[in-house]
Amino acid sequence: MSPIAILITIAAYFVILFTISYIAGRKADNEGFFVGNRKSTWYVVAFAMIGSSISGVTFVSVPGMVAASGFSYLQMVLGFVAGQIIIAFVLIPLFYRMNLVSIYEYLENRFGISSYKTGAWFFFISKMLGAAVRLFLVCLTLQLLVFEPFHLPFILNVIITVALVWLYTFRGGVKSLIWTDSLKTFCLVVSVVLCIYYIASDLNLGFGSMIATISENDFSRMFFFDDVNDKRYFFKQFLAGVFTMIAMTGLDQDMMQRNLSCKNFKDSQKNMITSGISQFFVILLFLMLGVLLYIFTARQGIENPEKSDELFPMIATGDYFPAIVGVLFIIGLISAAYSAAGSALTALTTSFTVDILGAKNKAENELVKIRKRVHIGMAVTMGVVIFVFNLLNNTSVIDAVYILASYTYGPILGLFAFGIFTKKQVRDKYIPWVAIASPILCFILQKNSERWFNGYQFSYELLIFNALFTFIGLCLLIKKSK
C-alpha cells in the first residue's frame, strides 16, 4: 500500500471525524466538556466504550501476541468483565450519589486535601504515560508506512499526530467523544471482521472450517492451570484482570467521564455491563485474526518479523491481499488509536483543571480560558513523552501499558478500597508518602521474586500487591479514637 494511499485514507477518515466532532460539540459548555451535561444515552455510551477500551495497542499487539501467549489474554479479559460488574454495582452508585465531576473529589471528602491531590497526581502520571505509550505505537506504524518513504523525521510525525488529537477534542470534550468514539467503534469492528474474512478466503476457509482450524491450532489454547510460576497461569491473569479493570476504568477519570455522562446510575450500570461483555468478543476476534495471520505466513513461506507488533501491519499493508485490506487496517488503527488518545487528553484536561488547579468554582468565562490553556499544555506534554519513548526505543507496548498501570494505579486502588470498605479516619498529610513507598516496594518485590519465592514471576497481578501495600500503609496512619 503506497504512502499516498495511506494519507488519502487517513484524510478521508478525519474529514468524517471532524464533522461529527463539530456537530456534537458546537454548543458544549464546561459541563458538556467535563461530563457531557449528563444527558448521554446509555446504549450509545456502551457502544462508544468498546472503541475507547480497544486502543491502537490492542489493534496491533494482540494479533501478534498469540505466538507467545496463545489465547491466554482472554483469561485476563474474563477478569475485565468481572471487574466491570463490580464497578457497576459498587463505584457507579457512589459517584452518582456524590454528583462528582472528577472522581478524585471522593478522596477529599473521605480523607482530606492531601489524599485528593495524591489521587489526582497519580492519575495524571498514569494516564499521561499510558496514553503516550499507546499513541507511540501508532506513530511508529505511521513512521514506517508514511513518514520514512517521504524522508520525514519522527518529531514531525509526533507533532501532526498530537495536533490532530487536540483539534477534534478541544471544543466538545466528552460531549464530542461519545459520538466520535461510536464512529471509531464501528470502524474498528468492521475492519477486523473484514480482515478476518479476506484472510480466511485467501486460505480457502469457510466459516465452519475457519473456526475448526483456529480451535485445533496450538496457538488457540486459552486456559493455563498447570504452572503457578507461569505468567499465563489462570488465577494470575484473572485476578489481575479484575483489579486492572477496577483501577484502569472504575478509578480512571478518562473512562469514568463517559459513564458519568449517562442520565442516571441505572443507565450507567447497563452501559458498563453491556460494554464489558462486548469487549470480550471483540478481543476474541483479534486473537482469531492473529492465528490466521500466523497460518498465512507459514503457508506462504513469509518470514515472521522479529517484533510481533509488526506482524499485522506487515501483512495488511503488503501486497498479499486486495488493497481494501490495507485500507481497513489503516482505518481500524487510526480509529482505535485516536479514540484512546482523544479521551485521555480530555480526561487529563479535566483532572488537571478541576483537581490540581482547583478551578471548578471559578466563573464560567474564566474556567473556559483555564481549560483551553490546560488542554494545549496536556497536548504538548503528551508529544514530549512520546518523543522520549522513541529515544528509549522499546516497542513491547502492551506489556509496558499494564506494567505502568501496576505501578501507578495501585496506590489509587488502595486509597479507594480503604475509603469504601472501612470507616476509619487517617492522618491525611502522610498519605503521599505511603503512595510513593508502595510502588517502590513493588519494584523491589518484582526484581527479587524468583530468588525469594522459588522461581515465581510476578505479572500484572503486581497491581494487587501495590494496592495492598497502600492499604496496609493507611492502616498504620489510622487516627486513634479520642
JSON list of C-alpha atoms in Angstrom, two decimals, residues 141-309:
[
{"chain": "A", "resi": 141, "resn": "THR", "atom": "CA", "xyz": [3.46, 2.45, 12.40]},
{"chain": "A", "resi": 142, "resn": "LEU", "atom": "CA", "xyz": [2.84, 5.75, 10.59]},
{"chain": "A", "resi": 143, "resn": "GLN", "atom": "CA", "xyz": [6.59, 6.41, 10.52]},
{"chain": "A", "resi": 144, "resn": "LEU", "atom": "CA", "xyz": [7.16, 3.06, 8.83]},
{"chain": "A", "resi": 145, "resn": "LEU", "atom": "CA", "xyz": [4.31, 3.39, 6.31]},
{"chain": "A", "resi": 146, "resn": "VAL", "atom": "CA", "xyz": [4.19, 7.14, 5.56]},
{"chain": "A", "resi": 147, "resn": "PHE", "atom": "CA", "xyz": [6.91, 9.35, 7.02]},
{"chain": "A", "resi": 148, "resn": "GLU", "atom": "CA", "xyz": [10.00, 7.26, 6.20]},
{"chain": "A", "resi": 149, "resn": "PRO", "atom": "CA", "xyz": [9.12, 6.89, 2.49]},
{"chain": "A", "resi": 150, "resn": "PHE", "atom": "CA", "xyz": [8.99, 10.71, 2.33]},
{"chain": "A", "resi": 151, "resn": "HIS", "atom": "CA", "xyz": [12.16, 11.01, 4.48]},
{"chain": "A", "resi": 152, "resn": "LEU", "atom": "CA", "xyz": [10.31, 12.99, 7.16]},
{"chain": "A", "resi": 153, "resn": "PRO", "atom": "CA", "xyz": [11.56, 12.98, 10.78]},
{"chain": "A", "resi": 154, "resn": "PHE", "atom": "CA", "xyz": [9.80, 11.24, 13.68]},
{"chain": "A", "resi": 155, "resn": "ILE", "atom": "CA", "xyz": [9.30, 14.52, 15.55]},
{"chain": "A", "resi": 156, "resn": "LEU", "atom": "CA", "xyz": [7.15, 15.88, 12.71]},
{"chain": "A", "resi": 157, "resn": "ASN", "atom": "CA", "xyz": [5.11, 12.67, 12.88]},
{"chain": "A", "resi": 158, "resn": "VAL", "atom": "CA", "xyz": [4.51, 13.24, 16.63]},
{"chain": "A", "resi": 159, "resn": "ILE", "atom": "CA", "xyz": [3.58, 16.92, 16.17]},
{"chain": "A", "resi": 160, "resn": "ILE", "atom": "CA", "xyz": [1.00, 16.16, 13.47]},
{"chain": "A", "resi": 161, "resn": "THR", "atom": "CA", "xyz": [-0.44, 13.17, 15.36]},
{"chain": "A", "resi": 162, "resn": "VAL", "atom": "CA", "xyz": [-0.89, 15.04, 18.66]},
{"chain": "A", "resi": 163, "resn": "ALA", "atom": "CA", "xyz": [-2.21, 18.16, 16.89]},
{"chain": "A", "resi": 164, "resn": "LEU", "atom": "CA", "xyz": [-4.96, 16.10, 15.25]},
{"chain": "A", "resi": 165, "resn": "VAL", "atom": "CA", "xyz": [-5.98, 14.67, 18.62]},
{"chain": "A", "resi": 166, "resn": "TRP", "atom": "CA", "xyz": [-6.07, 18.16, 20.14]},
{"chain": "A", "resi": 167, "resn": "LEU", "atom": "CA", "xyz": [-8.12, 19.59, 17.26]},
{"chain": "A", "resi": 168, "resn": "TYR", "atom": "CA", "xyz": [-11.05, 17.20, 17.47]},
{"chain": "A", "resi": 169, "resn": "THR", "atom": "CA", "xyz": [-11.34, 17.31, 21.29]},
{"chain": "A", "resi": 170, "resn": "PHE", "atom": "CA", "xyz": [-10.72, 20.99, 22.09]},
{"chain": "A", "resi": 171, "resn": "ARG", "atom": "CA", "xyz": [-14.32, 22.12, 21.53]},
{"chain": "A", "resi": 172, "resn": "GLY", "atom": "CA", "xyz": [-16.68, 19.49, 22.88]},
{"chain": "A", "resi": 173, "resn": "GLY", "atom": "CA", "xyz": [-14.68, 17.24, 25.25]},
{"chain": "A", "resi": 174, "resn": "VAL", "atom": "CA", "xyz": [-16.80, 14.32, 26.49]},
{"chain": "A", "resi": 175, "resn": "LYS", "atom": "CA", "xyz": [-19.84, 15.52, 24.58]},
{"chain": "A", "resi": 176, "resn": "SER", "atom": "CA", "xyz": [-17.91, 15.09, 21.30]},
{"chain": "A", "resi": 177, "resn": "LEU", "atom": "CA", "xyz": [-16.06, 11.95, 22.40]},
{"chain": "A", "resi": 178, "resn": "ILE", "atom": "CA", "xyz": [-19.23, 9.88, 22.89]},
{"chain": "A", "resi": 179, "resn": "TRP", "atom": "CA", "xyz": [-20.14, 10.31, 19.22]},
{"chain": "A", "resi": 180, "resn": "THR", "atom": "CA", "xyz": [-16.64, 10.20, 17.73]},
{"chain": "A", "resi": 181, "resn": "ASP", "atom": "CA", "xyz": [-15.94, 7.04, 19.75]},
{"chain": "A", "resi": 182, "resn": "SER", "atom": "CA", "xyz": [-19.12, 5.49, 18.33]},
{"chain": "A", "resi": 183, "resn": "LEU", "atom": "CA", "xyz": [-17.75, 6.11, 14.84]},
{"chain": "A", "resi": 184, "resn": "LYS", "atom": "CA", "xyz": [-14.42, 4.60, 15.87]},
{"chain": "A", "resi": 185, "resn": "THR", "atom": "CA", "xyz": [-16.06, 1.51, 17.37]},
{"chain": "A", "resi": 186, "resn": "PHE", "atom": "CA", "xyz": [-17.95, 0.93, 14.13]},
{"chain": "A", "resi": 187, "resn": "CYS", "atom": "CA", "xyz": [-14.78, 1.35, 12.01]},
{"chain": "A", "resi": 188, "resn": "LEU", "atom": "CA", "xyz": [-12.71, -0.86, 14.32]},
{"chain": "A", "resi": 189, "resn": "VAL", "atom": "CA", "xyz": [-15.16, -3.78, 14.48]},
{"chain": "A", "resi": 190, "resn": "VAL", "atom": "CA", "xyz": [-15.94, -3.69, 10.76]},
{"chain": "A", "resi": 191, "resn": "SER", "atom": "CA", "xyz": [-12.23, -3.52, 9.86]},
{"chain": "A", "resi": 192, "resn": "VAL", "atom": "CA", "xyz": [-11.19, -6.52, 11.97]},
{"chain": "A", "resi": 193, "resn": "VAL", "atom": "CA", "xyz": [-14.18, -8.62, 10.80]},
{"chain": "A", "resi": 194, "resn": "LEU", "atom": "CA", "xyz": [-13.45, -7.87, 7.13]},
{"chain": "A", "resi": 195, "resn": "CYS", "atom": "CA", "xyz": [-9.70, -8.52, 7.59]},
{"chain": "A", "resi": 196, "resn": "ILE", "atom": "CA", "xyz": [-10.58, -11.95, 9.03]},
{"chain": "A", "resi": 197, "resn": "TYR", "atom": "CA", "xyz": [-12.92, -12.56, 6.09]},
{"chain": "A", "resi": 198, "resn": "TYR", "atom": "CA", "xyz": [-10.32, -11.71, 3.42]},
{"chain": "A", "resi": 199, "resn": "ILE", "atom": "CA", "xyz": [-7.52, -13.71, 5.07]},
{"chain": "A", "resi": 200, "resn": "ALA", "atom": "CA", "xyz": [-9.80, -16.73, 5.61]},
{"chain": "A", "resi": 201, "resn": "SER", "atom": "CA", "xyz": [-10.93, -16.51, 1.97]},
{"chain": "A", "resi": 202, "resn": "ASP", "atom": "CA", "xyz": [-7.31, -16.47, 0.78]},
{"chain": "A", "resi": 203, "resn": "LEU", "atom": "CA", "xyz": [-6.71, -19.60, 2.90]},
{"chain": "A", "resi": 204, "resn": "ASN", "atom": "CA", "xyz": [-9.83, -21.23, 1.30]},
{"chain": "A", "resi": 205, "resn": "LEU", "atom": "CA", "xyz": [-11.57, -21.47, 4.66]},
{"chain": "A", "resi": 206, "resn": "GLY", "atom": "CA", "xyz": [-15.33, -21.19, 5.07]},
{"chain": "A", "resi": 207, "resn": "PHE", "atom": "CA", "xyz": [-16.79, -20.07, 8.38]},
{"chain": "A", "resi": 208, "resn": "GLY", "atom": "CA", "xyz": [-17.02, -23.58, 9.87]},
{"chain": "A", "resi": 209, "resn": "SER", "atom": "CA", "xyz": [-13.61, -24.69, 8.64]},
{"chain": "A", "resi": 210, "resn": "MET", "atom": "CA", "xyz": [-12.07, -21.41, 9.83]},
{"chain": "A", "resi": 211, "resn": "ILE", "atom": "CA", "xyz": [-13.41, -21.97, 13.37]},
{"chain": "A", "resi": 212, "resn": "ALA", "atom": "CA", "xyz": [-12.18, -25.58, 13.31]},
{"chain": "A", "resi": 213, "resn": "THR", "atom": "CA", "xyz": [-8.72, -24.57, 12.02]},
{"chain": "A", "resi": 214, "resn": "ILE", "atom": "CA", "xyz": [-8.32, -21.92, 14.70]},
{"chain": "A", "resi": 215, "resn": "SER", "atom": "CA", "xyz": [-9.57, -24.15, 17.55]},
{"chain": "A", "resi": 216, "resn": "GLU", "atom": "CA", "xyz": [-7.24, -27.01, 16.52]},
{"chain": "A", "resi": 217, "resn": "ASN", "atom": "CA", "xyz": [-4.20, -24.72, 16.34]},
{"chain": "A", "resi": 218, "resn": "ASP", "atom": "CA", "xyz": [-1.78, -24.80, 19.29]},
{"chain": "A", "resi": 219, "resn": "PHE", "atom": "CA", "xyz": [-1.95, -21.00, 19.48]},
{"chain": "A", "resi": 220, "resn": "SER", "atom": "CA", "xyz": [-5.64, -21.13, 20.50]},
{"chain": "A", "resi": 221, "resn": "ARG", "atom": "CA", "xyz": [-5.07, -22.56, 23.99]},
{"chain": "A", "resi": 222, "resn": "MET", "atom": "CA", "xyz": [-6.95, -20.33, 26.42]},
{"chain": "A", "resi": 223, "resn": "PHE", "atom": "CA", "xyz": [-6.66, -21.75, 29.96]},
{"chain": "A", "resi": 224, "resn": "PHE", "atom": "CA", "xyz": [-3.40, -22.35, 31.83]},
{"chain": "A", "resi": 225, "resn": "PHE", "atom": "CA", "xyz": [-3.75, -24.09, 35.22]},
{"chain": "A", "resi": 226, "resn": "ASP", "atom": "CA", "xyz": [-0.63, -26.27, 35.30]},
{"chain": "A", "resi": 227, "resn": "ASP", "atom": "CA", "xyz": [2.23, -23.99, 36.43]},
{"chain": "A", "resi": 228, "resn": "VAL", "atom": "CA", "xyz": [1.77, -21.30, 39.07]},
{"chain": "A", "resi": 229, "resn": "ASN", "atom": "CA", "xyz": [5.14, -19.77, 38.11]},
{"chain": "A", "resi": 230, "resn": "ASP", "atom": "CA", "xyz": [3.98, -19.23, 34.50]},
{"chain": "A", "resi": 231, "resn": "LYS", "atom": "CA", "xyz": [2.92, -15.66, 33.72]},
{"chain": "A", "resi": 232, "resn": "ARG", "atom": "CA", "xyz": [-0.07, -17.17, 31.86]},
{"chain": "A", "resi": 233, "resn": "TYR", "atom": "CA", "xyz": [-1.37, -19.02, 34.96]},
{"chain": "A", "resi": 234, "resn": "PHE", "atom": "CA", "xyz": [-5.17, -18.61, 35.08]},
{"chain": "A", "resi": 235, "resn": "PHE", "atom": "CA", "xyz": [-5.64, -17.09, 38.54]},
{"chain": "A", "resi": 236, "resn": "LYS", "atom": "CA", "xyz": [-2.78, -14.64, 37.99]},
{"chain": "A", "resi": 237, "resn": "GLN", "atom": "CA", "xyz": [-4.37, -13.44, 34.77]},
{"chain": "A", "resi": 238, "resn": "PHE", "atom": "CA", "xyz": [-7.98, -13.46, 36.00]},
{"chain": "A", "resi": 239, "resn": "LEU", "atom": "CA", "xyz": [-7.36, -11.63, 39.28]},
{"chain": "A", "resi": 240, "resn": "ALA", "atom": "CA", "xyz": [-5.05, -9.18, 37.52]},
{"chain": "A", "resi": 241, "resn": "GLY", "atom": "CA", "xyz": [-7.86, -8.56, 35.03]},
{"chain": "A", "resi": 242, "resn": "VAL", "atom": "CA", "xyz": [-10.41, -7.88, 37.78]},
{"chain": "A", "resi": 243, "resn": "PHE", "atom": "CA", "xyz": [-8.24, -5.38, 39.64]},
{"chain": "A", "resi": 244, "resn": "THR", "atom": "CA", "xyz": [-6.78, -3.84, 36.48]},
{"chain": "A", "resi": 245, "resn": "MET", "atom": "CA", "xyz": [-10.31, -3.11, 35.26]},
{"chain": "A", "resi": 246, "resn": "ILE", "atom": "CA", "xyz": [-11.34, -1.61, 38.61]},
{"chain": "A", "resi": 247, "resn": "ALA", "atom": "CA", "xyz": [-8.22, 0.57, 38.65]},
{"chain": "A", "resi": 248, "resn": "MET", "atom": "CA", "xyz": [-7.93, 1.49, 34.95]},
{"chain": "A", "resi": 249, "resn": "THR", "atom": "CA", "xyz": [-11.67, 2.02, 34.37]},
{"chain": "A", "resi": 250, "resn": "GLY", "atom": "CA", "xyz": [-13.50, 2.43, 37.67]},
{"chain": "A", "resi": 251, "resn": "LEU", "atom": "CA", "xyz": [-10.83, 4.66, 39.22]},
{"chain": "A", "resi": 252, "resn": "ASP", "atom": "CA", "xyz": [-9.76, 6.32, 35.98]},
{"chain": "A", "resi": 253, "resn": "GLN", "atom": "CA", "xyz": [-11.12, 9.79, 35.23]},
{"chain": "A", "resi": 254, "resn": "ASP", "atom": "CA", "xyz": [-10.80, 9.11, 31.50]},
{"chain": "A", "resi": 255, "resn": "MET", "atom": "CA", "xyz": [-13.12, 6.09, 31.41]},
{"chain": "A", "resi": 256, "resn": "MET", "atom": "CA", "xyz": [-15.49, 7.23, 34.16]},
{"chain": "A", "resi": 257, "resn": "GLN", "atom": "CA", "xyz": [-16.17, 10.58, 32.44]},
{"chain": "A", "resi": 258, "resn": "ARG", "atom": "CA", "xyz": [-18.14, 8.64, 29.83]},
{"chain": "A", "resi": 259, "resn": "ASN", "atom": "CA", "xyz": [-20.04, 6.63, 32.42]},
{"chain": "A", "resi": 260, "resn": "LEU", "atom": "CA", "xyz": [-20.86, 9.73, 34.46]},
{"chain": "A", "resi": 261, "resn": "SER", "atom": "CA", "xyz": [-22.30, 11.35, 31.33]},
{"chain": "A", "resi": 262, "resn": "CYS", "atom": "CA", "xyz": [-25.31, 8.97, 31.43]},
{"chain": "A", "resi": 263, "resn": "LYS", "atom": "CA", "xyz": [-28.63, 10.32, 32.70]},
{"chain": "A", "resi": 264, "resn": "ASN", "atom": "CA", "xyz": [-28.61, 8.29, 35.93]},
{"chain": "A", "resi": 265, "resn": "PHE", "atom": "CA", "xyz": [-26.67, 5.50, 37.65]},
{"chain": "A", "resi": 266, "resn": "LYS", "atom": "CA", "xyz": [-29.06, 2.77, 36.41]},
{"chain": "A", "resi": 267, "resn": "ASP", "atom": "CA", "xyz": [-28.31, 3.69, 32.80]},
{"chain": "A", "resi": 268, "resn": "SER", "atom": "CA", "xyz": [-24.59, 3.85, 33.61]},
{"chain": "A", "resi": 269, "resn": "GLN", "atom": "CA", "xyz": [-24.75, 0.32, 35.07]},
{"chain": "A", "resi": 270, "resn": "LYS", "atom": "CA", "xyz": [-26.40, -1.00, 31.88]},
{"chain": "A", "resi": 271, "resn": "ASN", "atom": "CA", "xyz": [-23.65, 0.65, 29.87]},
{"chain": "A", "resi": 272, "resn": "MET", "atom": "CA", "xyz": [-20.86, -0.91, 31.95]},
{"chain": "A", "resi": 273, "resn": "ILE", "atom": "CA", "xyz": [-22.17, -4.48, 31.79]},
{"chain": "A", "resi": 274, "resn": "THR", "atom": "CA", "xyz": [-23.03, -4.32, 28.07]},
{"chain": "A", "resi": 275, "resn": "SER", "atom": "CA", "xyz": [-19.67, -2.85, 27.05]},
{"chain": "A", "resi": 276, "resn": "GLY", "atom": "CA", "xyz": [-17.78, -5.36, 29.27]},
{"chain": "A", "resi": 277, "resn": "ILE", "atom": "CA", "xyz": [-19.37, -8.40, 27.63]},
{"chain": "A", "resi": 278, "resn": "SER", "atom": "CA", "xyz": [-18.96, -6.88, 24.15]},
{"chain": "A", "resi": 279, "resn": "GLN", "atom": "CA", "xyz": [-15.26, -6.25, 24.81]},
{"chain": "A", "resi": 280, "resn": "PHE", "atom": "CA", "xyz": [-14.69, -9.99, 25.40]},
{"chain": "A", "resi": 281, "resn": "PHE", "atom": "CA", "xyz": [-15.97, -10.90, 21.94]},
{"chain": "A", "resi": 282, "resn": "VAL", "atom": "CA", "xyz": [-14.06, -8.08, 20.22]},
{"chain": "A", "resi": 283, "resn": "ILE", "atom": "CA", "xyz": [-10.77, -9.23, 21.83]},
{"chain": "A", "resi": 284, "resn": "LEU", "atom": "CA", "xyz": [-11.59, -12.79, 20.74]},
{"chain": "A", "resi": 285, "resn": "LEU", "atom": "CA", "xyz": [-11.84, -11.54, 17.14]},
{"chain": "A", "resi": 286, "resn": "PHE", "atom": "CA", "xyz": [-8.34, -10.01, 17.39]},
{"chain": "A", "resi": 287, "resn": "LEU", "atom": "CA", "xyz": [-6.89, -13.27, 18.72]},
{"chain": "A", "resi": 288, "resn": "MET", "atom": "CA", "xyz": [-8.60, -15.28, 15.96]},
{"chain": "A", "resi": 289, "resn": "LEU", "atom": "CA", "xyz": [-7.11, -12.86, 13.44]},
{"chain": "A", "resi": 290, "resn": "GLY", "atom": "CA", "xyz": [-3.67, -13.46, 14.99]},
{"chain": "A", "resi": 291, "resn": "VAL", "atom": "CA", "xyz": [-3.92, -17.24, 14.46]},
{"chain": "A", "resi": 292, "resn": "LEU", "atom": "CA", "xyz": [-4.99, -16.74, 10.83]},
{"chain": "A", "resi": 293, "resn": "LEU", "atom": "CA", "xyz": [-2.05, -14.36, 10.24]},
{"chain": "A", "resi": 294, "resn": "TYR", "atom": "CA", "xyz": [0.48, -16.93, 11.52]},
{"chain": "A", "resi": 295, "resn": "ILE", "atom": "CA", "xyz": [-1.14, -19.72, 9.46]},
{"chain": "A", "resi": 296, "resn": "PHE", "atom": "CA", "xyz": [-0.98, -17.46, 6.39]},
{"chain": "A", "resi": 297, "resn": "THR", "atom": "CA", "xyz": [2.72, -16.60, 6.85]},
{"chain": "A", "resi": 298, "resn": "ALA", "atom": "CA", "xyz": [3.57, -20.29, 7.38]},
{"chain": "A", "resi": 299, "resn": "ARG", "atom": "CA", "xyz": [1.78, -21.39, 4.20]},
{"chain": "A", "resi": 300, "resn": "GLN", "atom": "CA", "xyz": [3.25, -18.56, 2.11]},
{"chain": "A", "resi": 301, "resn": "GLY", "atom": "CA", "xyz": [6.76, -19.08, 3.47]},
{"chain": "A", "resi": 302, "resn": "ILE", "atom": "CA", "xyz": [6.86, -15.50, 4.75]},
{"chain": "A", "resi": 303, "resn": "GLU", "atom": "CA", "xyz": [9.40, -14.87, 7.49]},
{"chain": "A", "resi": 304, "resn": "ASN", "atom": "CA", "xyz": [7.75, -13.56, 10.66]},
{"chain": "A", "resi": 305, "resn": "PRO", "atom": "CA", "xyz": [9.07, -10.19, 11.90]},
{"chain": "A", "resi": 306, "resn": "GLU", "atom": "CA", "xyz": [11.34, -10.09, 14.95]},
{"chain": "A", "resi": 307, "resn": "LYS", "atom": "CA", "xyz": [8.78, -7.99, 16.82]},
{"chain": "A", "resi": 308, "resn": "SER", "atom": "CA", "xyz": [5.31, -9.50, 16.99]},
{"chain": "A", "resi": 309, "resn": "ASP", "atom": "CA", "xyz": [3.77, -5.98, 16.96]}
]
